[in-house]
GROMACS .gro file of C-alpha atoms in nm:
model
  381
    1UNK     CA    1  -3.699   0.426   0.075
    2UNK     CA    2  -3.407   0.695   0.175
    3UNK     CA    3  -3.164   0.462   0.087
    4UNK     CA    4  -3.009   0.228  -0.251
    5UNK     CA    5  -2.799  -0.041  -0.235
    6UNK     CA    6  -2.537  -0.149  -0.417
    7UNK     CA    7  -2.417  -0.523  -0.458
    8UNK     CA    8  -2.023  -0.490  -0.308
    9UNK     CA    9  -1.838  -0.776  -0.143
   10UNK     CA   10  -1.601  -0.687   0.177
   11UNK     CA   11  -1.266  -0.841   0.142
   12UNK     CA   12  -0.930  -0.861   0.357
   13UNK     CA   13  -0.623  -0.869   0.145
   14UNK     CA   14  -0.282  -0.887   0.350
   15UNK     CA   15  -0.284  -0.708   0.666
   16UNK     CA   16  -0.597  -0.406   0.501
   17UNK     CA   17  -0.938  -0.458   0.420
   18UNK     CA   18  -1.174  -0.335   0.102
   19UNK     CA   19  -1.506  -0.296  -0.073
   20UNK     CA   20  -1.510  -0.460  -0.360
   21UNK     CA   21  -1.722  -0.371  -0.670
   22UNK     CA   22  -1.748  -0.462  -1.024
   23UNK     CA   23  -1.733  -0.158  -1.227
   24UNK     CA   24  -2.061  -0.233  -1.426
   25UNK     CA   25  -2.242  -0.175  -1.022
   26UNK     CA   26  -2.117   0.188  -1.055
   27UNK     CA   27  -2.134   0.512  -1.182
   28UNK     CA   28  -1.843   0.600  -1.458
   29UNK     CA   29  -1.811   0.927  -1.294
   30UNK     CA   30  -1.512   0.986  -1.103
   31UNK     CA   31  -1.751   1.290  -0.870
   32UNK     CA   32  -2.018   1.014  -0.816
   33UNK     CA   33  -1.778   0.758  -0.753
   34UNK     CA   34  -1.653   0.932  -0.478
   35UNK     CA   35  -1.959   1.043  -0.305
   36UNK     CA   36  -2.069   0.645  -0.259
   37UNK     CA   37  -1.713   0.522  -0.141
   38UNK     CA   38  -1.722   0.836   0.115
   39UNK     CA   39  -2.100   0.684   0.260
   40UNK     CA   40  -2.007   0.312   0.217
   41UNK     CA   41  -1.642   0.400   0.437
   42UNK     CA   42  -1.867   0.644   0.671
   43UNK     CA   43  -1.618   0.914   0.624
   44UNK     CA   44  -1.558   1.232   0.673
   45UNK     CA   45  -1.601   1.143   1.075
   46UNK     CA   46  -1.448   1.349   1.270
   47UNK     CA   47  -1.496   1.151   1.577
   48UNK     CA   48  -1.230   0.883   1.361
   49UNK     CA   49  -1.428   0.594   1.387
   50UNK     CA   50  -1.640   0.565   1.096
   51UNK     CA   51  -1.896   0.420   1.281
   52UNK     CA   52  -2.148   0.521   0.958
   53UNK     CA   53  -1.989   0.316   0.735
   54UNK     CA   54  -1.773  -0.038   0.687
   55UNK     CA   55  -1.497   0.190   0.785
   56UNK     CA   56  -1.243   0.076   1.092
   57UNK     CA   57  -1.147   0.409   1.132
   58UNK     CA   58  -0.787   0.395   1.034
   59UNK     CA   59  -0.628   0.422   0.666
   60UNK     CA   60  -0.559   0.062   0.633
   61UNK     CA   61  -0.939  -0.046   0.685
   62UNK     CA   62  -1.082   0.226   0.430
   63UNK     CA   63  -1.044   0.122   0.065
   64UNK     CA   64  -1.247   0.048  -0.209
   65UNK     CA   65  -1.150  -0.157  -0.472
   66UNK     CA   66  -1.334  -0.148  -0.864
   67UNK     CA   67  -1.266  -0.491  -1.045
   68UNK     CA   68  -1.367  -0.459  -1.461
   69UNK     CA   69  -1.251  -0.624  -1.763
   70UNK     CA   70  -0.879  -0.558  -1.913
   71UNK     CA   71  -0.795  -0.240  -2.102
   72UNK     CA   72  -0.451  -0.396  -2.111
   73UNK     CA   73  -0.364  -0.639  -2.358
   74UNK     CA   74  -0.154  -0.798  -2.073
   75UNK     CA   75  -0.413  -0.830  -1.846
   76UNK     CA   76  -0.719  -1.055  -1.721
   77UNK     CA   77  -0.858  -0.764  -1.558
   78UNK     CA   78  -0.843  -0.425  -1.409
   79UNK     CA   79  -0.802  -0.291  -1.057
   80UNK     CA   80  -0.845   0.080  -0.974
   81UNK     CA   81  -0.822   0.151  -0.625
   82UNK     CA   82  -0.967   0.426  -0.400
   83UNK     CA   83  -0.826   0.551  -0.040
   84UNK     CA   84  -1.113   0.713   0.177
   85UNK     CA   85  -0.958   0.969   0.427
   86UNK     CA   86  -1.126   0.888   0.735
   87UNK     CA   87  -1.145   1.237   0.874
   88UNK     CA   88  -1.173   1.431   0.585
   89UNK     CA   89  -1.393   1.411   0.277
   90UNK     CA   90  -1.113   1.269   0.028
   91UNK     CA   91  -1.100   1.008  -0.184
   92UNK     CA   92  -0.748   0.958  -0.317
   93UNK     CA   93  -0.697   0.771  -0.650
   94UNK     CA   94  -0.342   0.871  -0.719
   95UNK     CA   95  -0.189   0.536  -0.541
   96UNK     CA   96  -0.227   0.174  -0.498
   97UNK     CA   97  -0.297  -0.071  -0.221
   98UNK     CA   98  -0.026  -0.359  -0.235
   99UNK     CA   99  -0.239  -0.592   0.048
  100UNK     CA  100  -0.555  -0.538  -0.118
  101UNK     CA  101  -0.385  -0.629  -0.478
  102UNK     CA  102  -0.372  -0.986  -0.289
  103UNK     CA  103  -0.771  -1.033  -0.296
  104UNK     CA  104  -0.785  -0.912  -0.683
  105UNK     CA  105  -0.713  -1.273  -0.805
  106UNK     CA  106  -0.944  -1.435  -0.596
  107UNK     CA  107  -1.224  -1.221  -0.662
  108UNK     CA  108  -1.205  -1.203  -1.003
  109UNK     CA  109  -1.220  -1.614  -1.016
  110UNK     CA  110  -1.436  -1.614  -0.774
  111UNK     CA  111  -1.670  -1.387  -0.932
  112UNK     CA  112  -1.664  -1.594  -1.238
  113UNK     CA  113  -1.442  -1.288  -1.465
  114UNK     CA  114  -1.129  -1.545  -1.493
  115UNK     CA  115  -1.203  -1.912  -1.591
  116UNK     CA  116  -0.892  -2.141  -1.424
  117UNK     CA  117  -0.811  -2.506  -1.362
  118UNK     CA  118  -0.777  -2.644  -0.995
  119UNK     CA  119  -0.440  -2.642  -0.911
  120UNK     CA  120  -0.195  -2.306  -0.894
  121UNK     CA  121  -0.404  -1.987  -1.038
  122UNK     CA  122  -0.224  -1.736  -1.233
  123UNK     CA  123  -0.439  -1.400  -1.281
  124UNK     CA  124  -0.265  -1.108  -1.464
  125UNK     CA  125  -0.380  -0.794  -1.338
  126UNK     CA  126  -0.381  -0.453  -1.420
  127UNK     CA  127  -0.322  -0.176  -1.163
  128UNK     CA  128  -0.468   0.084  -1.324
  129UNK     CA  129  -0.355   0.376  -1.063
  130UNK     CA  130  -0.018   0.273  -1.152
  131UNK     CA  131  -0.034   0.155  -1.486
  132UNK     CA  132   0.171  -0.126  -1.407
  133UNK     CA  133   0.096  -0.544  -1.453
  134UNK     CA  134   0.077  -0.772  -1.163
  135UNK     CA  135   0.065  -1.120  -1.170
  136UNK     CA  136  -0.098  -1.340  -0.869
  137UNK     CA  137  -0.072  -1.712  -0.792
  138UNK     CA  138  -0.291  -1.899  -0.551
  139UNK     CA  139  -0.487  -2.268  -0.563
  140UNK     CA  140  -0.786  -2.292  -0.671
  141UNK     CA  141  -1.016  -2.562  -0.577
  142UNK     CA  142  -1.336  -2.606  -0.749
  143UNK     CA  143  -1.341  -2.335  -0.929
  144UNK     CA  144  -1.295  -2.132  -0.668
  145UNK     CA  145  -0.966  -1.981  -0.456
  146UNK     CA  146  -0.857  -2.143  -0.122
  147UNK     CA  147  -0.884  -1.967   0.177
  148UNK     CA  148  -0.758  -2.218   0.419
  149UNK     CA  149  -0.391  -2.256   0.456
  150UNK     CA  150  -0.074  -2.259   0.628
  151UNK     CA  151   0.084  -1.933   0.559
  152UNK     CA  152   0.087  -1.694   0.835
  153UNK     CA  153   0.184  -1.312   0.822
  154UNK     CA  154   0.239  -1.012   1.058
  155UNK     CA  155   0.018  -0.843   1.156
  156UNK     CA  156  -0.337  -1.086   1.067
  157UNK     CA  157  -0.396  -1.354   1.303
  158UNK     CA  158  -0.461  -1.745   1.206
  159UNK     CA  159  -0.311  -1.857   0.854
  160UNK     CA  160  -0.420  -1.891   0.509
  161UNK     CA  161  -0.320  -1.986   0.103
  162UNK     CA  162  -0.080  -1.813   0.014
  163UNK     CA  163  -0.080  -1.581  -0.250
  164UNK     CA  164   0.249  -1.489  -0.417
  165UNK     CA  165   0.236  -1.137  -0.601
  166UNK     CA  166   0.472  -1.069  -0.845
  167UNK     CA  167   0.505  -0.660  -0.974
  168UNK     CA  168   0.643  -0.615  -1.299
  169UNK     CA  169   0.883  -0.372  -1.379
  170UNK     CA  170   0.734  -0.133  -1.073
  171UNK     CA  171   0.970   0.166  -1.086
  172UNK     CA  172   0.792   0.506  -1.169
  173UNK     CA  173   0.441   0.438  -1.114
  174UNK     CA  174   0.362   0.776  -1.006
  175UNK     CA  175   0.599   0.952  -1.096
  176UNK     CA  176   0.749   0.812  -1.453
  177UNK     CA  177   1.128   0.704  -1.285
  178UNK     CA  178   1.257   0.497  -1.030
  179UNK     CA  179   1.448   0.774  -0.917
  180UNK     CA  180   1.224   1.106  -0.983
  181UNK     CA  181   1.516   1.344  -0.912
  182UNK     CA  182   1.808   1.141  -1.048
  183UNK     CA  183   1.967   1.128  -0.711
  184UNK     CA  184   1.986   0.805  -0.451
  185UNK     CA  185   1.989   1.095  -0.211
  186UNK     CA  186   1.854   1.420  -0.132
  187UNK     CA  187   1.853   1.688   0.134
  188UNK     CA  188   1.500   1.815   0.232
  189UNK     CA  189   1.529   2.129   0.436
  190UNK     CA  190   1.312   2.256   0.710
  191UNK     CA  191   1.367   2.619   0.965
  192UNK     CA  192   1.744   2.548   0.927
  193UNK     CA  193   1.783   2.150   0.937
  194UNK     CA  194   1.910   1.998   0.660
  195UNK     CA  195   1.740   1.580   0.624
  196UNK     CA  196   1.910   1.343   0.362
  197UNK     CA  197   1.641   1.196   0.217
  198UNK     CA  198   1.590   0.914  -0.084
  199UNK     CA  199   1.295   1.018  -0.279
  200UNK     CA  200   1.220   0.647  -0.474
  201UNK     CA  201   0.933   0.539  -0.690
  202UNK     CA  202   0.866   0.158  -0.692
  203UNK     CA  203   0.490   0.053  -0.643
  204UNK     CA  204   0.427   0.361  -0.511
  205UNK     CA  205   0.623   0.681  -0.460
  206UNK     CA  206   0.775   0.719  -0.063
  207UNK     CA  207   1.014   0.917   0.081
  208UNK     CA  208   1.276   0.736   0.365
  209UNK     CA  209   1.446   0.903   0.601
  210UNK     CA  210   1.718   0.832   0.880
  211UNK     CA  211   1.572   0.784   1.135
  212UNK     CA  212   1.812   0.973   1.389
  213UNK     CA  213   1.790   1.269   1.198
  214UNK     CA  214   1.492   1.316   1.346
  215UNK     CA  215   1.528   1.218   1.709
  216UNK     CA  216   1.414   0.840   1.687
  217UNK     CA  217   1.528   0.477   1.649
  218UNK     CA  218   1.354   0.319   1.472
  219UNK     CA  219   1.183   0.100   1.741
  220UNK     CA  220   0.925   0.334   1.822
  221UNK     CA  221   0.559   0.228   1.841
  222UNK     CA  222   0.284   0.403   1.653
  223UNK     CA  223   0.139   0.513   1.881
  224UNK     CA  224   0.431   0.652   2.042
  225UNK     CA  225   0.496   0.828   1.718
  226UNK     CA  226   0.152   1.020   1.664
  227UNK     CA  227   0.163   1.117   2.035
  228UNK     CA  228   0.439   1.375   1.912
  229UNK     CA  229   0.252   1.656   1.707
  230UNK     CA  230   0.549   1.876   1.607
  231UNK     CA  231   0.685   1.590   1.546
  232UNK     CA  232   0.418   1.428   1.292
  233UNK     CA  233   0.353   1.773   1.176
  234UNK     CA  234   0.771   1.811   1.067
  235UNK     CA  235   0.726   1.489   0.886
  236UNK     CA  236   0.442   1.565   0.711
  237UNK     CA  237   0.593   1.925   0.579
  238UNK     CA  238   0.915   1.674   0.426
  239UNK     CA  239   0.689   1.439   0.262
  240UNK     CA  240   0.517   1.742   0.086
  241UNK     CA  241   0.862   1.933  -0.017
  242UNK     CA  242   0.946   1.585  -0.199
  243UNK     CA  243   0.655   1.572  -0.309
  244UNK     CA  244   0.739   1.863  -0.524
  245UNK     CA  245   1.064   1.746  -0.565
  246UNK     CA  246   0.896   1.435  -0.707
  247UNK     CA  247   0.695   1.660  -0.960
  248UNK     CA  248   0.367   1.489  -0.818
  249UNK     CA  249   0.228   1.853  -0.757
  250UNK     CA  250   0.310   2.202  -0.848
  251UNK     CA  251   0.324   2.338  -0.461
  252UNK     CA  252   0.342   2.174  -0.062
  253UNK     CA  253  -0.009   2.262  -0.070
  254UNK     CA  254  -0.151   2.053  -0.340
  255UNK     CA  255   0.062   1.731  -0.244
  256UNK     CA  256  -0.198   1.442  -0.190
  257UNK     CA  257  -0.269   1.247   0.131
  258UNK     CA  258  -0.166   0.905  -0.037
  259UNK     CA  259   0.142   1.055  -0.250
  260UNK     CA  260   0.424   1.009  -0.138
  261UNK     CA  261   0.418   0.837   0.151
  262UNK     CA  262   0.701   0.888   0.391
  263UNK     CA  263   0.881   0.657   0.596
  264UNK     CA  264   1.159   0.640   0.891
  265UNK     CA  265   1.433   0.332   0.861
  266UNK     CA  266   1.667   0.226   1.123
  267UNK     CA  267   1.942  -0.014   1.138
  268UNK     CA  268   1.865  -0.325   1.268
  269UNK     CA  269   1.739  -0.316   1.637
  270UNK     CA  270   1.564  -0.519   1.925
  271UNK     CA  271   1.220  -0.427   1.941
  272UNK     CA  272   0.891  -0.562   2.100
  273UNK     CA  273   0.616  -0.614   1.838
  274UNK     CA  274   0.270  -0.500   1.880
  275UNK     CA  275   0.152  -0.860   1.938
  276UNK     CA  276   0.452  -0.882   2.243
  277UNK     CA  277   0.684  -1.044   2.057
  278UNK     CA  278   1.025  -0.951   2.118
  279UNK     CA  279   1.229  -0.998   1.793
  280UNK     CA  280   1.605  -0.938   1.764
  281UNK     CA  281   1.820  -0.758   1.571
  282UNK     CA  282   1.906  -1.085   1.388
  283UNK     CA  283   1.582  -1.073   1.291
  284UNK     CA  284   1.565  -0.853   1.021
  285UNK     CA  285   1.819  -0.661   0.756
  286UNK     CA  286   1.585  -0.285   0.811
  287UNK     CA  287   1.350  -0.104   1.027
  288UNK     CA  288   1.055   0.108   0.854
  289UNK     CA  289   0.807   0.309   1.023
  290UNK     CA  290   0.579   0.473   0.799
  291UNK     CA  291   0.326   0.725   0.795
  292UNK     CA  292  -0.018   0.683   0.567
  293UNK     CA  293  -0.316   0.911   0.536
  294UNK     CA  294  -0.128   1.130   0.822
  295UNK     CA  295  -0.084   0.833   1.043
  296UNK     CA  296   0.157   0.591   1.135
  297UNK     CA  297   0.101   0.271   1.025
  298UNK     CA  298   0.042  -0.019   1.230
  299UNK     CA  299   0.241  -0.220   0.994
  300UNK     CA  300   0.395  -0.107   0.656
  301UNK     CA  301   0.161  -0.051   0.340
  302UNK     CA  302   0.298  -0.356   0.098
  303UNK     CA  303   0.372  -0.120  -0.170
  304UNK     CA  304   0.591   0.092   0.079
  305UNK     CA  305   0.797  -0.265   0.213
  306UNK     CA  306   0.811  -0.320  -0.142
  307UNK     CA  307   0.980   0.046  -0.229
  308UNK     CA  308   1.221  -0.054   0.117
  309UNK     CA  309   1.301  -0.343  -0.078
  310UNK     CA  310   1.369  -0.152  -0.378
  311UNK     CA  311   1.555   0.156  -0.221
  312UNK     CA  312   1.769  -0.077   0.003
  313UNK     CA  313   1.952  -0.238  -0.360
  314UNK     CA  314   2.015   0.112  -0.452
  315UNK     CA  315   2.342   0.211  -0.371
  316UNK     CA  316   2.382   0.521  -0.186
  317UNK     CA  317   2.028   0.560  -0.068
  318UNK     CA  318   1.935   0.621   0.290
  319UNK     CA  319   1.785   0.263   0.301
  320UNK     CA  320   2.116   0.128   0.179
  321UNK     CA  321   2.341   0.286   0.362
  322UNK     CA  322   2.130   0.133   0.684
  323UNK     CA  323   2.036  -0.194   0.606
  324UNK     CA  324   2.255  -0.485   0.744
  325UNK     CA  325   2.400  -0.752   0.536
  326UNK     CA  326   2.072  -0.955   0.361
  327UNK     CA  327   2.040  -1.282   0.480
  328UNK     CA  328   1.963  -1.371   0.132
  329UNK     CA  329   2.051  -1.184  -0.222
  330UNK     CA  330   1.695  -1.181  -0.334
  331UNK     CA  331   1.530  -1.105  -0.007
  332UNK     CA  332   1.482  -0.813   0.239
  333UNK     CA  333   1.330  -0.854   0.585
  334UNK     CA  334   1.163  -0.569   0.673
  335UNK     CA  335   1.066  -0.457   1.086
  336UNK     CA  336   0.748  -0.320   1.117
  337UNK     CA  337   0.518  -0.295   1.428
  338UNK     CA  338   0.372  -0.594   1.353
  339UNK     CA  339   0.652  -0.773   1.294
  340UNK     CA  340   0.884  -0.883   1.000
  341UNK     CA  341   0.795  -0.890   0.636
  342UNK     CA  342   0.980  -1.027   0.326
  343UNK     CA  343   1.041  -0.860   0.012
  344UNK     CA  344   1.211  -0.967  -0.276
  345UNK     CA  345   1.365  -0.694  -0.572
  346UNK     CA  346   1.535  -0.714  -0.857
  347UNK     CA  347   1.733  -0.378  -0.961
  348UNK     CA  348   2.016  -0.316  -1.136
  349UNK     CA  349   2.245  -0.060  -1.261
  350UNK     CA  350   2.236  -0.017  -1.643
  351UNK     CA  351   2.370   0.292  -1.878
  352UNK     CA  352   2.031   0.467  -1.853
  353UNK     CA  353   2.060   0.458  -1.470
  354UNK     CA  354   1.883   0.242  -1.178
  355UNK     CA  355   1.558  -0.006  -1.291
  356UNK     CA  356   1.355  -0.195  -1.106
  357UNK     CA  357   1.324  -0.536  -1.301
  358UNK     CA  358   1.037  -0.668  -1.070
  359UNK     CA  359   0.918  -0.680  -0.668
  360UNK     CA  360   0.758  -1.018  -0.485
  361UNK     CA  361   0.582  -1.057  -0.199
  362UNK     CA  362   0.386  -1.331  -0.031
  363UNK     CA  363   0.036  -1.240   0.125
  364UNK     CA  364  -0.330  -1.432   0.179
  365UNK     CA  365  -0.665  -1.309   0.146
  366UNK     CA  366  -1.029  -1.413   0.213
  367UNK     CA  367  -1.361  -1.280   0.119
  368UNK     CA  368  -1.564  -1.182   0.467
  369UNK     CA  369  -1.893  -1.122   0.333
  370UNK     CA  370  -2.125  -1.031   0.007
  371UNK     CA  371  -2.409  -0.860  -0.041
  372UNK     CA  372  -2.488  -0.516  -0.068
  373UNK     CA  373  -2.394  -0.186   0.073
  374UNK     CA  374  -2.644   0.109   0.165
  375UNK     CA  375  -2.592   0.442   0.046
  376UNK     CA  376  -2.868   0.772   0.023
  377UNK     CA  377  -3.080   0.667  -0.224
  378UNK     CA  378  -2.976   0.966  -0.443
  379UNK     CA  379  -2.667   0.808  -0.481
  380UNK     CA  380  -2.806   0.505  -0.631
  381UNK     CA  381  -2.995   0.637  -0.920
   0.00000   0.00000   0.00000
């Protein structure tokens, strides 16, 4: 036979999907590791489809998720999570996936690694990219996590259980600080043009910018976005000069695909959703568009809503200085394509500077199949 396979389970979490594998299926070596996540995914394909893999051909469908047991005394159990570029053979480990965090609970109790009562779950979990705890609640019914349920969330159609996500103390993940220059604002600069800029690190590192500064409102579709190259390209030259700012690498050059991601807010605005739903300005306190793995995002990564959340309590940030008036102290409702998504922070202002005390958000998951996955049979020896 030309080809192994491995036993993996495919799981949606929020508004992405995932491979899932127990770390005692796979190679300890990072180089391996990588190889079999870039066949299962189908990537690189330059045709953008990854029609060779369990890939959808866009960043938010290829991940790959390794569940072991706790090397934190905190923790029931450890999550490391991959990114697969889809055009480009690149596996990025340096960030994590906030949606596919959701499924972690359920398929570790599922799987048998955490023993619960029926009733409401709690799994502790330990994001190892980030080095940071997370605790999940769902039900659990028979042993096992409920799918079916009422919640319902942009971008995913139908509803589910809800699974609330709590992220404890989630400033300087990546970077060590909440704020990795000191500053609630900074000015990037590019052939002349000065952008302000808040450079924040809360779940994962992300740069926001105003959105006029660079000829938009906000509103725009994804689409709409990506079918400006100079434009894209511009963006993607800031997020790398903050990304130096940041300290996450030495030159533009060596700045990641996953770190930082960068992201354009808006005041609040009318807007038509990508499901045709027109939502007001009422609707919502801020306005993200954000671009992942050099794309823009048909929704907003969770971590990067819960950054928004994050940069909006800072005072002085871009994010604060366009968000309207929160319906709620503990809440920020955040307008993506896809509609509107609720964060909640806690920060505050102490003597050592800004903190992040902890970030919650509400999302479902379900597993969509088990098995195995097929990769060249070198890669399964």
């Amino acid at each position: 036979m030309d080809q192994a396979f491995i036993p993996a389970i495919f799981m949606r979490g929020g508004s992405s999907k995932g491979v899932f594998f127990h770390a005692r299926d796979l190679p300890q070596d990072r180089a391996q590791q990588d190889a079999i996540f870039l066949a299962v995914l189908g990537s690189p394909d330059p045709y953008g489809r990854q029609l060779d893999g369990m890939g959808g051909g866009i960043s938010s469908l290829s991940k790959a998720v390794i569940i072991g047991p706790p090397t934190h005394p905190a923790a029931d159990v450890d999550y490391l999570f991959a990114q697969v570029a889809v055009d480009k053979p690149v596996v990025d480990w340096s960030s994590n996936c906030g949606n596919l965090s959701s499924a972690v609970g359920p398929f570790a109790v599922d799987e048998g690694l955490v023993r619960v009562a029926d009733g409401e779950a709690l799994v502790r979990i330990h994001q190892v990219n980030t080095k940071r705890i997370i605790h999940a609640r769902f039900p659990v019914r028979g042993g096992k996590a409920v799918t079916a349920g009422d919640f319902s969330m942009a971008g995913v159609s139908g509803s589910g259980a809800r699974i609330r996500l709590d992220f404890l103390a989630p400033g300087g993940g990546a970077t060590g600080r909440l704020l990795p220059t000191g500053n609630a604002q900074d000015m990037l600069h590019h052939e002349g043009r000065a952008y302000a800029a808040s450079l924040i690190d809360a779940a994962n590192a992300c740069v926001f910018l105003d959105a006029r500064d660079l000829g938009l409102t906000g509103t725009e579709s994804p689409d709409a976005i990506e079918a400006d190259p100079a434009r894209m390209a511009l963006l993607d030259t800031l997020r790398r000069q903050a990304g130096v700012m940041m300290e996450l690498a030495a030159t533009p050059e060596k700045v990641g695909l996953a770190l930082p991601k960068i992201a354009v807010v808006a005041a609040p605005a009318a807007y038509r959703a990508l499901d045709g739903a027109s939502l007001g300005a009422d609707t919502h306190d801020i306005a993200v568009r954000m671009i992942s793995m050099e794309r823009a995002h048909r929704a907003v990564p969770l971590t990067g809503a819960m950054c928004l959340g994050v940069a909006s309590r800072v005072t002085g940030s871009v994010p604060h200085q366009l968000a309207g008036p929160p319906a709620r102290a503990d809440e920020t409702r955040v307008a993506n394509p896809s509609g509107i998504l609720s964060v909640g922070a806690e920060v505050r202002q102490g003597s050592a500077g800004w903190h992040a005390e902890s970030a919650v958000v509400y999302r479902s998951a379900r597993r969509l199949m088990q098995g195995a996955v097929a990769v060249p049979a070198a890669l399964g020896d």
